[in-house]
Tab-separated table of C-alpha atoms in Angstrom:
chain	number	residue	atom	x	y	z
Q	1	MET	CA	23.463	1.066	-13.032
Q	2	ILE	CA	20.274	1.186	-10.883
Q	3	GLU	CA	16.614	1.177	-11.720
Q	4	VAL	CA	14.896	4.199	-10.018
Q	5	LEU	CA	11.044	4.105	-9.777
Q	6	TYR	CA	8.745	7.028	-8.752
Q	7	PHE	CA	5.249	6.789	-7.604
Q	8	ALA	CA	2.299	9.151	-6.948
Q	9	TRP	CA	3.145	12.804	-6.800
Q	10	VAL	CA	6.841	12.112	-6.961
Q	11	ARG	CA	6.216	10.492	-10.337
Q	12	GLU	CA	4.095	13.481	-11.416
Q	13	ARG	CA	6.626	16.066	-10.369
Q	14	ILE	CA	9.518	14.385	-11.991
Q	15	GLY	CA	7.458	13.377	-15.170
Q	16	LEU	CA	8.792	9.898	-15.201
Q	17	ALA	CA	7.635	6.519	-13.776
Q	18	ARG	CA	11.071	5.007	-13.966
Q	19	GLU	CA	14.562	5.357	-15.345
Q	20	THR	CA	17.919	3.743	-15.288
Q	21	VAL	CA	20.535	5.886	-13.431
Q	22	GLU	CA	24.292	5.654	-13.531
Q	23	THR	CA	25.445	6.373	-10.019
Q	24	SER	CA	27.980	5.525	-7.382
Q	25	ALA	CA	25.931	6.871	-4.525
Q	26	ALA	CA	26.336	4.902	-1.319
Q	27	THR	CA	22.849	5.572	0.117
Q	28	PRO	CA	19.486	6.692	-1.067
Q	29	ALA	CA	20.189	10.033	0.533
Q	30	ALA	CA	23.284	10.440	-1.602
Q	31	LEU	CA	21.228	9.391	-4.673
Q	32	VAL	CA	18.543	11.961	-3.778
Q	33	ALA	CA	21.276	14.753	-3.689
Q	34	GLU	CA	22.560	13.662	-7.068
Q	35	LEU	CA	19.119	13.583	-8.670
Q	36	ALA	CA	18.076	16.891	-7.076
Q	37	ALA	CA	21.118	18.628	-8.455
Q	38	ARG	CA	20.037	17.524	-12.002
Q	39	GLU	CA	17.070	19.673	-12.818
Q	40	PRO	CA	14.444	21.750	-10.956
Q	41	ARG	CA	11.773	19.140	-11.382
Q	42	TYR	CA	13.923	16.695	-9.374
Q	43	ALA	CA	14.796	19.337	-6.878
Q	44	ALA	CA	10.924	20.006	-6.437
Q	45	ALA	CA	10.208	16.383	-5.994
Q	46	PHE	CA	13.022	15.778	-3.384
Q	47	ALA	CA	12.700	19.125	-1.558
Q	48	ASP	CA	11.617	17.476	1.756
Q	49	THR	CA	12.680	13.817	1.991
Q	50	SER	CA	10.872	13.678	5.418
Q	51	ALA	CA	7.699	13.578	3.274
Q	52	LEU	CA	9.037	10.683	1.277
Q	53	ARG	CA	9.649	6.909	1.702
Q	54	VAL	CA	12.169	4.796	-0.014
Q	55	ALA	CA	12.153	1.053	-0.870
Q	56	LEU	CA	15.259	-0.898	-1.866
Q	57	ASP	CA	14.505	-3.955	-4.008
Q	58	GLN	CA	10.875	-3.615	-3.020
Q	59	THR	CA	11.449	-3.507	0.817
Q	60	LEU	CA	10.986	-0.248	2.783
Q	61	ALA	CA	14.329	1.082	3.952
Q	62	SER	CA	15.873	4.220	5.441
Q	63	PHE	CA	17.605	7.016	3.415
Q	64	ASP	CA	20.906	6.051	4.929
Q	65	ALA	CA	20.788	2.336	4.176
Q	66	PRO	CA	23.636	0.987	1.950
Q	67	LEU	CA	22.842	0.914	-1.770
Q	68	ALA	CA	25.588	-1.682	-2.563
Q	69	GLY	CA	24.070	-4.507	-4.508
Q	70	VAL	CA	20.621	-2.939	-4.865
Q	71	ARG	CA	19.022	-3.137	-8.269
Q	72	GLU	CA	15.820	-1.212	-7.777
Q	73	VAL	CA	15.214	1.962	-5.756
Q	74	ALA	CA	11.691	3.429	-5.431
Q	75	PHE	CA	10.748	6.908	-4.041
Q	76	PHE	CA	7.208	7.613	-3.053
Q	77	PRO	CA	5.027	9.532	-0.527
Q	78	PRO	CA	3.652	7.888	2.609
Q	79	MET	CA	1.324	5.135	1.466
Q	80	THR	CA	-2.453	5.414	1.643
Q	81	GLY	CA	-3.820	1.930	1.236
Q	82	GLY	CA	-6.812	0.280	2.877
Y	1	MET	CA	-4.388	-17.982	2.674
Y	2	ARG	CA	-4.895	-15.875	-0.417
Y	3	VAL	CA	-3.819	-12.377	-1.485
Y	4	GLN	CA	-5.309	-10.681	-4.607
Y	5	VAL	CA	-4.333	-7.338	-5.969
Y	6	GLN	CA	-6.573	-6.508	-8.918
Y	7	THR	CA	-8.373	-3.863	-10.891
Y	8	ALA	CA	-11.502	-5.895	-11.284
Y	9	PRO	CA	-14.497	-5.153	-8.942
Y	10	PHE	CA	-15.453	-7.770	-6.487
Y	11	ASP	CA	-18.552	-8.655	-4.554
Y	12	PRO	CA	-17.781	-9.156	-0.805
Y	13	ALA	CA	-20.673	-11.526	-0.345
Y	14	THR	CA	-19.549	-13.770	-3.138
Y	15	GLU	CA	-15.967	-13.711	-1.990
Y	16	LEU	CA	-17.020	-14.732	1.508
Y	17	ALA	CA	-19.351	-17.437	0.542
Y	18	GLY	CA	-16.718	-20.147	0.451
Y	19	PHE	CA	-14.458	-18.747	3.100
Y	20	ALA	CA	-13.899	-21.146	6.059
Y	21	ARG	CA	-16.718	-23.313	4.599
Y	22	GLY	CA	-16.434	-26.966	5.440
Y	23	ARG	CA	-13.970	-26.586	8.268
Y	24	HIS	CA	-14.792	-27.824	11.776
Y	25	ASP	CA	-11.799	-26.251	13.493
Y	26	ILE	CA	-12.913	-22.558	13.078
Y	27	GLY	CA	-14.872	-20.825	15.756
Y	28	ALA	CA	-14.934	-17.333	14.325
Y	29	THR	CA	-14.613	-15.499	11.057
Y	30	VAL	CA	-14.260	-11.628	10.755
Y	31	SER	CA	-14.445	-9.666	7.571
Y	32	PHE	CA	-13.951	-6.077	6.764
Y	33	THR	CA	-14.838	-4.250	3.480
Y	34	GLY	CA	-13.550	-0.763	2.741
Y	35	LEU	CA	-15.600	1.316	0.280
Y	36	VAL	CA	-14.953	4.456	-1.785
Y	37	ARG	CA	-16.483	7.182	0.391
Y	38	ASP	CA	-17.576	10.564	-0.945
Y	39	ASP	CA	-17.501	13.163	1.903
Y	40	THR	CA	-18.290	16.160	-0.230
Y	41	GLY	CA	-20.649	14.958	-2.952
Y	42	GLN	CA	-17.942	16.161	-5.394
Y	43	LEU	CA	-15.956	12.903	-5.766
Y	44	VAL	CA	-16.042	11.507	-9.334
Y	45	ALA	CA	-13.575	8.671	-8.766
Y	46	LEU	CA	-10.681	7.433	-6.646
Y	47	ASP	CA	-7.612	6.587	-8.712
Y	48	ILE	CA	-5.362	4.022	-6.929
Y	49	GLU	CA	-1.772	3.544	-7.946
Y	50	HIS	CA	0.430	0.800	-6.645
Y	51	TYR	CA	3.912	-0.710	-6.792
Y	52	PRO	CA	3.441	-4.084	-8.723
Y	53	GLY	CA	5.601	-6.732	-7.093
Y	54	MET	CA	6.231	-4.906	-3.798
Y	55	THR	CA	2.430	-4.650	-3.081
Y	56	GLU	CA	1.886	-8.467	-3.272
Y	57	ALA	CA	5.168	-9.147	-1.299
Y	58	ALA	CA	4.302	-6.653	1.375
Y	59	ILE	CA	0.635	-7.917	1.813
Y	60	THR	CA	1.856	-11.479	1.835
Y	61	ALA	CA	4.383	-10.733	4.577
Y	62	MET	CA	1.661	-9.026	6.683
Y	63	VAL	CA	-0.647	-12.066	6.175
Y	64	ASP	CA	2.130	-14.467	7.160
Y	65	GLU	CA	2.676	-12.381	10.374
Y	66	ALA	CA	-0.991	-12.297	11.165
Y	67	VAL	CA	-1.302	-16.101	10.587
Y	68	ALA	CA	1.604	-16.730	12.940
Y	69	ARG	CA	0.658	-14.303	15.742
Y	70	TRP	CA	-3.026	-15.140	15.908
Y	71	GLN	CA	-2.812	-18.819	14.743
Y	72	LEU	CA	-5.209	-18.009	11.862
Y	73	VAL	CA	-6.843	-21.039	10.191
Y	74	ASP	CA	-7.482	-19.013	6.994
Y	75	CYS	CA	-6.958	-15.489	5.804
Y	76	ARG	CA	-7.811	-13.532	2.598
Y	77	VAL	CA	-6.915	-10.071	1.448
Y	78	ILE	CA	-8.303	-8.464	-1.672
Y	79	HIS	CA	-7.092	-4.901	-2.679
Y	80	ARG	CA	-8.071	-3.125	-5.850
Y	81	PHE	CA	-6.112	-0.479	-7.768
Y	82	GLY	CA	-7.035	1.577	-10.816
Y	83	HIS	CA	-10.141	3.664	-11.304
Y	84	LEU	CA	-12.883	3.251	-8.645
Y	85	THR	CA	-16.162	5.096	-8.282
Y	86	PRO	CA	-17.958	6.132	-5.076
Y	87	GLY	CA	-19.621	3.196	-3.236
Y	88	GLU	CA	-17.441	0.574	-4.846
Y	89	PRO	CA	-15.488	-1.941	-2.591
Y	90	ILE	CA	-11.769	-1.024	-2.402
Y	91	MET	CA	-10.475	-3.815	-0.314
Y	92	MET	CA	-11.541	-6.751	1.854
Y	93	VAL	CA	-9.950	-8.614	4.740
Y	94	ALA	CA	-11.202	-11.869	6.058
Y	95	THR	CA	-9.774	-13.897	8.976
Y	96	ALA	CA	-10.717	-17.186	10.403
Y	97	ALA	CA	-9.465	-18.448	13.759
Y	98	ARG	CA	-10.479	-20.715	16.680
Y	99	HIS	CA	-11.807	-17.771	18.781
Y	100	ARG	CA	-13.214	-14.280	17.899
Y	101	ALA	CA	-10.604	-12.346	19.876
Y	102	GLU	CA	-7.889	-13.590	17.505
Y	103	ALA	CA	-10.002	-13.145	14.306
Y	104	PHE	CA	-10.781	-9.569	15.305
Y	105	ALA	CA	-7.224	-8.676	16.293
Y	106	ALA	CA	-5.794	-10.196	13.151
Y	107	ALA	CA	-8.198	-8.372	10.954
Y	108	GLU	CA	-7.480	-4.975	12.646
Y	109	PHE	CA	-3.739	-5.639	12.422
Y	110	LEU	CA	-4.075	-6.232	8.715
Y	111	MET	CA	-6.239	-3.156	8.079
Y	112	ASP	CA	-3.813	-0.993	10.022
Y	113	TYR	CA	-0.764	-2.301	8.062
Y	114	LEU	CA	-2.605	-2.180	4.692
Y	115	LYS	CA	-3.190	1.440	5.265
Y	116	SER	CA	0.360	2.576	5.811
Y	117	ARG	CA	2.729	-0.231	4.917
Y	118	ALA	CA	1.176	-1.514	1.606
Y	119	PRO	CA	2.374	0.567	-1.366
Y	120	PHE	CA	-0.910	2.063	-2.547
Y	121	TRP	CA	-1.527	5.712	-3.254
Y	122	LYS	CA	-5.019	7.180	-3.524
Y	123	LYS	CA	-5.875	10.224	-5.636
Y	124	GLU	CA	-9.310	11.816	-5.353
Y	125	ILE	CA	-10.723	12.946	-8.658
Y	126	THR	CA	-13.298	15.709	-8.782
Y	127	ASP	CA	-14.462	18.121	-11.481
Y	128	GLN	CA	-11.737	20.512	-10.264
Y	129	GLY	CA	-8.940	17.963	-10.873
Y	130	GLY	CA	-7.161	15.492	-8.755
Y	131	ASP	CA	-5.712	15.494	-5.276
Y	132	TRP	CA	-3.400	12.946	-3.713
Y	133	VAL	CA	-4.845	11.723	-0.346
Y	134	LYS	CA	-2.427	12.607	2.486
Y	135	ALA	CA	-1.402	9.949	4.889
Y	136	LYS	CA	-2.627	10.713	8.458
Y	137	ASP	CA	-0.377	10.707	11.516
Y	138	SER	CA	-3.155	8.704	13.241
Y	139	ASP	CA	-2.716	5.865	10.674
Y	140	GLU	CA	1.034	5.783	11.458
Y	141	ASP	CA	0.343	5.912	15.176
Y	142	ALA	CA	-2.093	2.982	14.875
Y	143	LEU	CA	0.849	0.725	14.051
Y	144	THR	CA	2.494	1.282	17.463
Y	145	ARG	CA	-0.143	-0.724	19.187
Y	146	TRP	CA	0.976	-3.897	17.449
């Protein structure tokens, strides 16, 4: 079980801010593939992962980082702070 | 060193009034305030979303790095989220160092990192609806100088 969080337009496209996901995905990329296969709204949100960023337990990571032991995964567009 | 992530408006002058006051080892302070800018005359508001928890941790890590690299004596960051209207302050960075070069460099470093490494997302609200602000390549490129 892993907590998956979505922000900004990713959240809007999927229609959820967070959910608990049962997965054995080894990487965020594998998790994205699982989620995108669920429903068109997920496929739409994850159509281009080069336009997305991922954080594992609140630290920026790459899509091929290991998910083992991670409790919280977040997907979001590039940040626009400042 | 203090990091504040808040919805409440703030007054930069009030926030700076006590900054670095009463210290004799500070030769320079630099402050920057970012405001909600309306380029088209159509902007009703800026809605800023953030990632509670990660935001504070990411900014604190940036501040720690700035303090170490430029030997800052003090440093403050305030960044708002929620519903902001044109002209309102969004964020403020203040640095205090022995010399101005360090104070300026640290402030610029923090502004560059806040722009593309702090988990905030801006949405521009007009009468026509809302548009997520797109990150600029130039913002990402700005990080390479550090």
